[in-house]
Short mmCIF file of C-alpha atoms and ligand atoms in Angstrom, two decimals:
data_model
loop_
_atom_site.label_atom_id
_atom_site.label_comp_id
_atom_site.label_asym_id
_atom_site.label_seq_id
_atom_site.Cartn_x
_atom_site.Cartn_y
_atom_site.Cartn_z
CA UNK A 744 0.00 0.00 0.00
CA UNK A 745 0.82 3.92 -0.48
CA UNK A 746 -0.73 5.55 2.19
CA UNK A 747 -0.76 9.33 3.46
CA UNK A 748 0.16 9.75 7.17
CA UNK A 749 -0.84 13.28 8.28
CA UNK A 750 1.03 14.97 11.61
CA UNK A 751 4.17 12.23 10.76
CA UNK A 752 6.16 14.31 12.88
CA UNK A 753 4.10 14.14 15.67
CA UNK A 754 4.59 11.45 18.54
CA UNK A 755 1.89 8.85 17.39
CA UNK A 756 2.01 9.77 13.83
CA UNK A 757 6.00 9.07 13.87
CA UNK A 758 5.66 5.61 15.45
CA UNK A 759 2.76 4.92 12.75
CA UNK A 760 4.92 5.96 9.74
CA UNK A 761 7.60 3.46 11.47
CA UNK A 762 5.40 0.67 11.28
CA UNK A 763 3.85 1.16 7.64
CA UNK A 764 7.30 1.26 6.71
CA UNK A 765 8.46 -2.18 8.71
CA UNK A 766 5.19 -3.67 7.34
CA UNK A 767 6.35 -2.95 2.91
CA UNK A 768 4.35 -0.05 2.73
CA UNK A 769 5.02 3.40 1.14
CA UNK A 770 4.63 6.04 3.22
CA UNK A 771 3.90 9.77 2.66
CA UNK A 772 4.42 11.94 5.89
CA UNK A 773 3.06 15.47 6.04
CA UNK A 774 3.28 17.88 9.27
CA UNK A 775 3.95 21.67 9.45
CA UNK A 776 5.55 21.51 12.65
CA UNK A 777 3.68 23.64 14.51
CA UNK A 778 4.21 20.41 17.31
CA UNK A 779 5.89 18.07 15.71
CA UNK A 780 9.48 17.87 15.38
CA UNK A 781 12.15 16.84 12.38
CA UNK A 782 13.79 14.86 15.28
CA UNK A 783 11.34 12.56 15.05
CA UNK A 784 11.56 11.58 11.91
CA UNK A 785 15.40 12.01 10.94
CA UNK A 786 15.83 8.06 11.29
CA UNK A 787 13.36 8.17 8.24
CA UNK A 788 14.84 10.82 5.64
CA UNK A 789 16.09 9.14 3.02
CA UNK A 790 14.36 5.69 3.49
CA UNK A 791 13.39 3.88 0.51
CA UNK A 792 9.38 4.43 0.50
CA UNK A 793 8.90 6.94 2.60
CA UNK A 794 8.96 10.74 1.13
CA UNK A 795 8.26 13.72 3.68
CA UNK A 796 6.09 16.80 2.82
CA UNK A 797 6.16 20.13 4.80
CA UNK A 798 2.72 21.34 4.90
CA UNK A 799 -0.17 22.99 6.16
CA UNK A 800 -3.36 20.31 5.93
CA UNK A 801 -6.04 22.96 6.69
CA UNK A 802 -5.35 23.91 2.68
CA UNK A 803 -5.97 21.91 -0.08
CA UNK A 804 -3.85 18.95 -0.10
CA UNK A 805 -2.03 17.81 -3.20
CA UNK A 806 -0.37 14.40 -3.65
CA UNK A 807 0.56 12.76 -6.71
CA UNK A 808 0.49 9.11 -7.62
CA UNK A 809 -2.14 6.34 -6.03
CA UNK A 810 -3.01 6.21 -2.38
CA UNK A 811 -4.46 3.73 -0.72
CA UNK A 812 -5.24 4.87 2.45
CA UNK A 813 -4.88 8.49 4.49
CA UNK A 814 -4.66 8.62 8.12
CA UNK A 815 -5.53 11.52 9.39
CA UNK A 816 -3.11 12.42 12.72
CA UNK A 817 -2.40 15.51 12.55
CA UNK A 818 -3.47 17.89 15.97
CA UNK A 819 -1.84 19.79 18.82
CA UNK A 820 -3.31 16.93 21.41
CA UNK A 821 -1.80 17.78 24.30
CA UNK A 822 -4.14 20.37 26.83
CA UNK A 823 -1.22 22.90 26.74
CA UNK A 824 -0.32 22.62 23.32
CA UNK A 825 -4.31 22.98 22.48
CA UNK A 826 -4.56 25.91 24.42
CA UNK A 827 -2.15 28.18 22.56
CA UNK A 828 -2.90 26.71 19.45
CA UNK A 829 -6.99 27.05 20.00
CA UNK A 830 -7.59 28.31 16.02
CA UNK A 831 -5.08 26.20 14.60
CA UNK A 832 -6.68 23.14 16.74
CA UNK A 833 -10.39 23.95 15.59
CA UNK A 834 -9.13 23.76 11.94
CA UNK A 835 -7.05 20.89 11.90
CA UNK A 836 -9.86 18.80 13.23
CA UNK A 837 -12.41 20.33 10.93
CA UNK A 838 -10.58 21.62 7.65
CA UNK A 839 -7.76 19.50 8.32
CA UNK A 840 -10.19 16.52 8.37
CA UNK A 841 -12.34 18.13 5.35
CA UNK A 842 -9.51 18.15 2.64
CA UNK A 843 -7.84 14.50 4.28
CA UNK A 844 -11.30 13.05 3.31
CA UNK A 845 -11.33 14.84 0.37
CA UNK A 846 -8.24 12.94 -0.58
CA UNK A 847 -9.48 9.80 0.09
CA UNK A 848 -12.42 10.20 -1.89
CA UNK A 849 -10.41 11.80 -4.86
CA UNK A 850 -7.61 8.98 -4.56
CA UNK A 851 -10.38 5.85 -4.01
CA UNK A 852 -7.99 5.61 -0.24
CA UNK A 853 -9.13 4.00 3.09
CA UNK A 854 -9.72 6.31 5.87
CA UNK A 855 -8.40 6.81 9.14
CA UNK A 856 -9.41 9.66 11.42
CA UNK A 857 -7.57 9.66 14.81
CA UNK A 858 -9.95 10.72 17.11
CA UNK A 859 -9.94 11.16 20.73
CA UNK A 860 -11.54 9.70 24.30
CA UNK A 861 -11.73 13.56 25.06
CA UNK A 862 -15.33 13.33 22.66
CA UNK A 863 -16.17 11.91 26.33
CA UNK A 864 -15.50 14.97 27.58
CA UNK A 865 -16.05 14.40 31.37
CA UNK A 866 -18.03 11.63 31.15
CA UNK A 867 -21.06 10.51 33.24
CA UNK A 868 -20.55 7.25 32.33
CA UNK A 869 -17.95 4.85 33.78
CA UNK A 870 -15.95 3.00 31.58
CA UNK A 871 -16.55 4.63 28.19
CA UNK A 872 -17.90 2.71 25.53
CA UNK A 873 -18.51 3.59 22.15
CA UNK A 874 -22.14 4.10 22.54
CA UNK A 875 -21.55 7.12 24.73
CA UNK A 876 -22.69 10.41 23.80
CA UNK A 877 -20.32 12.26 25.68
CA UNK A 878 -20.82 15.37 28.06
CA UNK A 879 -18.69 18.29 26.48
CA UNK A 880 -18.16 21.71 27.10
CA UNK A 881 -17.93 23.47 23.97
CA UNK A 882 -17.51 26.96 24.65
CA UNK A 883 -14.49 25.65 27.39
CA UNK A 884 -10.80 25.71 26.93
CA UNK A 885 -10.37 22.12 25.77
CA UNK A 886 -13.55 22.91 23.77
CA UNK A 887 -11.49 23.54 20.75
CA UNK A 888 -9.94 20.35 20.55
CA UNK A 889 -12.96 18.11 22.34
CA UNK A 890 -15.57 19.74 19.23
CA UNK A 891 -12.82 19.48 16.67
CA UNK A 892 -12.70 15.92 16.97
CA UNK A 893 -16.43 15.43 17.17
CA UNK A 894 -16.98 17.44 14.01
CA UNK A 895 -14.29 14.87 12.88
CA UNK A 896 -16.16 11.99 13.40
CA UNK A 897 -19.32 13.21 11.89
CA UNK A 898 -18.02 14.40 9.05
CA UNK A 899 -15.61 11.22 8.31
CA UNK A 900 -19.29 9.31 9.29
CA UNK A 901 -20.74 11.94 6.39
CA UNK A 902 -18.30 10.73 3.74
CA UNK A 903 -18.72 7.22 4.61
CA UNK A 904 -22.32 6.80 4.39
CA UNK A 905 -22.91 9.92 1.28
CA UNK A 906 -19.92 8.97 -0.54
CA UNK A 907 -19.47 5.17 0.31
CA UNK A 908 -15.88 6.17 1.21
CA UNK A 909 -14.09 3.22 3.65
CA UNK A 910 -13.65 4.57 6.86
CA UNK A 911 -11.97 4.32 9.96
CA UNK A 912 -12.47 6.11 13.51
CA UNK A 913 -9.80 5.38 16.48
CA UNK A 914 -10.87 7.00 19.30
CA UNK A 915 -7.65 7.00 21.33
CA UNK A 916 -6.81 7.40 24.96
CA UNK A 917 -4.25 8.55 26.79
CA UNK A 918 -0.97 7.54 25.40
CA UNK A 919 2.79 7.48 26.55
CA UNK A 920 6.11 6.48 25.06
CA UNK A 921 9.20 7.58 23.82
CA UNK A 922 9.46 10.71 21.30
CA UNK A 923 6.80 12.56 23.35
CA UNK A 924 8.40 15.85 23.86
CA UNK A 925 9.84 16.76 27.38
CA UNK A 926 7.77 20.25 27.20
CA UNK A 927 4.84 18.14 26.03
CA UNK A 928 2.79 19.43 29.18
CA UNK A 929 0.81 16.37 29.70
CA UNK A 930 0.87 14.34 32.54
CA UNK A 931 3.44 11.05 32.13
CA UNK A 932 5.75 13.51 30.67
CA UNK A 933 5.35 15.97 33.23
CA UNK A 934 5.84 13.66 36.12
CA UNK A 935 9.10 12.05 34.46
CA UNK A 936 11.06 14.55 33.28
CA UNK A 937 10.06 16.37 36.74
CA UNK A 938 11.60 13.30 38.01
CA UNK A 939 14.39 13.27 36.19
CA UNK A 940 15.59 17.24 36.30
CA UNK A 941 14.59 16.61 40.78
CA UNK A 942 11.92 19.22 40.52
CA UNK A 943 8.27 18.89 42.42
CA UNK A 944 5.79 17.10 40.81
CA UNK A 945 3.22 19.28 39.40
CA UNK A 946 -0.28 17.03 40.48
CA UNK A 947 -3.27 19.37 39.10
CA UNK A 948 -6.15 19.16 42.39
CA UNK A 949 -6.00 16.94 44.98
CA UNK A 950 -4.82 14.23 41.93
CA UNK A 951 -7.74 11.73 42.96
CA UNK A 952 -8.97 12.23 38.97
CA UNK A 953 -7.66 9.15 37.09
CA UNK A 954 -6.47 8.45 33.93
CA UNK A 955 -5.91 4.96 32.03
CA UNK A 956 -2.03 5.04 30.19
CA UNK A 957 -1.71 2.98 27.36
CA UNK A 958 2.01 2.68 26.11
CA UNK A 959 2.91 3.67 22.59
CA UNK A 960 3.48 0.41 20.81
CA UNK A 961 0.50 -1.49 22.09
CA UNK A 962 -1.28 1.46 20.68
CA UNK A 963 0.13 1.06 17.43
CA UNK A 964 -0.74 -2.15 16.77
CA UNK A 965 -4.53 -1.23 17.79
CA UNK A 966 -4.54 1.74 15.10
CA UNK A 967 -2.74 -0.91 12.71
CA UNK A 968 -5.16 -3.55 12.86
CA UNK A 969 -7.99 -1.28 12.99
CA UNK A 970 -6.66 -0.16 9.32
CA UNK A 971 -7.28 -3.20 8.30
CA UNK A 972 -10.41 -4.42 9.62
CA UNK A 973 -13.91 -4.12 8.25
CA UNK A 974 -15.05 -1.72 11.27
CA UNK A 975 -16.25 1.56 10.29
CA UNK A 976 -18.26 2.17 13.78
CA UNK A 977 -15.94 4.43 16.17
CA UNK A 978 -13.38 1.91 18.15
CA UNK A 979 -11.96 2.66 21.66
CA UNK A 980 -8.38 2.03 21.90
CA UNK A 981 -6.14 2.62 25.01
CA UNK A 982 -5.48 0.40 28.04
CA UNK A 983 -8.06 -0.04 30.42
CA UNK A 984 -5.94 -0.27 33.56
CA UNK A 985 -6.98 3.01 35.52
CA UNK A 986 -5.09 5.24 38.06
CA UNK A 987 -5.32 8.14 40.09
CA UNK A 988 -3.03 10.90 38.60
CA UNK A 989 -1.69 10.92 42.46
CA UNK A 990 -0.89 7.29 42.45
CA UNK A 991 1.05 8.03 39.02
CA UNK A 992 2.99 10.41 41.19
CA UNK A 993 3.82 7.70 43.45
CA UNK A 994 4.63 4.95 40.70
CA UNK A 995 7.06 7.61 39.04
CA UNK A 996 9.01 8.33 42.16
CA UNK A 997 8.93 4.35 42.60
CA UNK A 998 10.67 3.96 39.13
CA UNK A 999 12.68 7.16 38.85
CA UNK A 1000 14.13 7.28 42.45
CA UNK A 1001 15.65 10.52 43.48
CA UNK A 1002 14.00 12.75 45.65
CA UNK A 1003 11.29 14.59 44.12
CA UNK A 1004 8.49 15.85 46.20
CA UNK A 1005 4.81 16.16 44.92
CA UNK A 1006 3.84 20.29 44.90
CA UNK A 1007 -0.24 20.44 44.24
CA UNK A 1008 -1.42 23.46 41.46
CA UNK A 1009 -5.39 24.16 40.90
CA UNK A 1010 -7.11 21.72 38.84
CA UNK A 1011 -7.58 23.23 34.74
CA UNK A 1012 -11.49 24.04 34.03
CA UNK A 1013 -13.68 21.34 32.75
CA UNK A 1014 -10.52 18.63 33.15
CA UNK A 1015 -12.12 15.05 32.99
CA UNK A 1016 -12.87 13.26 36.77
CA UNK A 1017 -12.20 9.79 35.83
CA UNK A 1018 -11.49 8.38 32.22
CA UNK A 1019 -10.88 4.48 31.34
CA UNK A 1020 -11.91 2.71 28.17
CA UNK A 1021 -14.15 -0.03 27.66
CA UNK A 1022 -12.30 -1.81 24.90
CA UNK A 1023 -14.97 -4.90 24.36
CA UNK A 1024 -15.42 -3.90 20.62
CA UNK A 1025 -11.44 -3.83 20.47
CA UNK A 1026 -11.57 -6.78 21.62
CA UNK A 1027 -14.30 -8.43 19.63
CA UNK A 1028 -13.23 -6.75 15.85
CA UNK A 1029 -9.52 -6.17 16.43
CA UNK A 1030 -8.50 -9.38 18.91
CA UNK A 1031 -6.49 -6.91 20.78
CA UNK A 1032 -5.92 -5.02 23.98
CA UNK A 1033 -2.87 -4.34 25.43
CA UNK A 1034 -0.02 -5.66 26.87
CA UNK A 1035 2.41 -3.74 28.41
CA UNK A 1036 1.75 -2.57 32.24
CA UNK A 1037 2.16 0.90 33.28
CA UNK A 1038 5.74 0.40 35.30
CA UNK A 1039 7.72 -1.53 32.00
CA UNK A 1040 6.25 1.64 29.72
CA UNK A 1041 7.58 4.27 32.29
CA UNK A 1042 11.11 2.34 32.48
CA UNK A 1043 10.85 2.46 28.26
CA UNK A 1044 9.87 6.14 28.56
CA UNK A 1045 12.53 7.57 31.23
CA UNK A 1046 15.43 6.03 28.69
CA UNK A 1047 14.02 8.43 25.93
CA UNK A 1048 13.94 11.31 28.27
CA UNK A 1049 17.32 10.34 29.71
CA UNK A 1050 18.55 10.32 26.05
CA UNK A 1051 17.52 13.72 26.28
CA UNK A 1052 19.21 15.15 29.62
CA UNK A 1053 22.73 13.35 28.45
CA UNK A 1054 22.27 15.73 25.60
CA UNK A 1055 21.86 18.57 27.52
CA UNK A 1056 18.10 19.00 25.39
CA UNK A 1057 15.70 18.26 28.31
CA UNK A 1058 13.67 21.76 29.40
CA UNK A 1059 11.56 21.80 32.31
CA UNK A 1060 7.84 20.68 31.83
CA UNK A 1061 5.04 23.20 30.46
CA UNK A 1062 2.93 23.15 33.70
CA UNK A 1063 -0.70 24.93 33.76
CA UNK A 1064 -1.33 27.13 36.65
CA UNK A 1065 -5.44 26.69 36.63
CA UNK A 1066 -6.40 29.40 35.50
CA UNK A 1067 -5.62 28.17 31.85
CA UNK A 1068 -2.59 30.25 31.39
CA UNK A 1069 0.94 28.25 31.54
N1 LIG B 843 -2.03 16.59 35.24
C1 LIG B 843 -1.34 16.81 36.40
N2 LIG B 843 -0.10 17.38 36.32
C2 LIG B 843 0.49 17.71 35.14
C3 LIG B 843 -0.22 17.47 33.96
C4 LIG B 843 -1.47 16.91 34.03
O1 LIG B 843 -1.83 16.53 37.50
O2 LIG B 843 1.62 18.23 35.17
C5 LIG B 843 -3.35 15.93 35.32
C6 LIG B 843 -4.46 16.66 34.57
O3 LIG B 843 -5.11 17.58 35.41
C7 LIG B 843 -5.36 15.52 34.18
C8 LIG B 843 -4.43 14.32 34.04
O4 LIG B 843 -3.24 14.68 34.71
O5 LIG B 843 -6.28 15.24 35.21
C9 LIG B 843 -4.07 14.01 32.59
O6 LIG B 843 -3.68 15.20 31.98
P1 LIG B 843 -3.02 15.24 30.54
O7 LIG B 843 -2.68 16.67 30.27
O8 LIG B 843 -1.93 14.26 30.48
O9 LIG B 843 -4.11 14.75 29.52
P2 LIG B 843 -5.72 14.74 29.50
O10 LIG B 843 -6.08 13.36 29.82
O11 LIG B 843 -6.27 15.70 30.53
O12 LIG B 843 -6.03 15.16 28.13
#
């Protein structure tokens, strides 16, 4: 297959390109940076099959030759990152998603739209399955990215029943791993690089909100098979196992040592209570959940972000300070 991967630069859409490329496939990455980095992808420049494409996918997209399939993962996704980039969230999600579908349709591709557990919102029902509606915010601060990725889904639903095109809809939860930036601002990245640099732990509230972590590569192969199975109904993917963001704190000084301490900052408006996926229709379609446990994916992640601090390149965290503002 030739297929487009958009936000290739990004943390996900990086370890995705890596695996269409293992797999024999072609691969066509496309990010504008705005939070992706060339780091991520240097291992890949110059790789027979893959090609690389600066650009903007709010504007009309132009690739030549066949495609057969488009995955669409390009999006600030982190609450920090969405926050300064509100506009540029809102259209990546809607435009972004527009002219990705448009390309499928125009190119006869498969469609994959990498959507989010945050169309949830903070849910009122516990685990999430597919069937929920969702309780959202929209005029809130993650409303940009939480209505982005609804709009998503309906209009990838849109072109798959009006056009007949062959869709795709991952709605992914929280995910850690190696390549996530250091200054990513969310919460596993936080905590370890915190760890790592001996500053406080920055727990938003009293930390008894929870939070299920699934680690990058199980995560992959969910989004992979999904690709290529039948399903065109929304699938959950992320690992069920849930924690307290305070017990994360205590699992990260566990694995990192040293002697951080935990320093409590107000909890960000509208940020979810509790959040775990029911994956039963993972499960069922897929034959997959996943497999490796929270502690292993830390250890996998602290060698990245050690990496990092040997290189001197490993800033302190982008913490929030509740009132929305870093
Ligand atoms: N959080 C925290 N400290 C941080 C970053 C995040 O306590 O430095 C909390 C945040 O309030 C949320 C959870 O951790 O309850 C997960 O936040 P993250 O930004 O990772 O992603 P989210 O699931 O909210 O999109």
């Amino acid at each position: 297959m030739r297929v487009l991967i958009t936000g290739a630069a990004g943390f996900l859409g990086s370890h995705l390109c890596d695996r269409f490329l293992e797999e024999g496939h072609e691969v066509v990455g496309m990010d504008n940076f705005i939070t992706g980095s060339a780091d991520n992808l240097a291992h890949l420049m110059g790789r027979e099959g893959f090609r690389f494409v600066k650009y903007d996918v709010t504007e009309f997209i132009y690739v030549t030759g066949r495609l057969d399939g488009v995955l669409h993962f390009a999006s600030p996704a982190s609450p920090v990152d969405y926050l300064e980039f509100p506009i540029q969230t809102l259209k990546v999600g809607s435009l972004g998603t527009h002219k990705t579908l448009g390309l499928a349709k125009a190119k006869g591709a498969r469609y994959l739209l990498a959507s989010t557990s945050e169309v949830y919102g903070d849910p009122l029902e516990h685990p999430q399955t597919e069937g929920y509606w969702g309780n959202v915010n929209p005029i809130g601060p993650r409303g940009v990215y939480d209505e982005a990725k609804r709009f998503a889904e309906a209009l990838t639903m849109a072109y798959h029943r009006f056009h007949g095109l062959d869709t795709r809809i991952a709605r992914i939860f929280n995910t850690y791993g190696p390549r996530m930036r250091p200054a990513d601002g969310r919460v596993v990245s936080n905590f370890l690089v915190q760890a790592l640099l001996g500053e406080p732990l920055s727990i938003y509230g009293d930390g008894s909100q929870s939070r299920s972590f699934c680690y990058v590569s199980d995560l992959i192969e969910g989004l992979y098979r999904l690709f290529f199975s039948e399903e065109s109904e929304p699938v959950n993917l992320g690992n069920p196992v849930e924690f307290t963001i305070a017990e994360l704190a205590d699992l990260v000084l566990e694995v990192m040592g040293g002697d951080s301490e935990v320093r409590h900052l107000p909890l960000p408006e509208d940020d979810p209570k509790v959040r775990q996926p029911d994956i039963g229709r993972a499960r069922r379609v897929l034959g997959w959940s996943a497999k490796v446990e929270l502690r292993e994916g830390l250890d996998r992640t602290a060698v990245h972000f050690r990496q990092l601090r040997d290189q001197e390149r490993l800033p302190s965290p982008r913490v929030l300070a509740g009132d929305g503002t870093e």
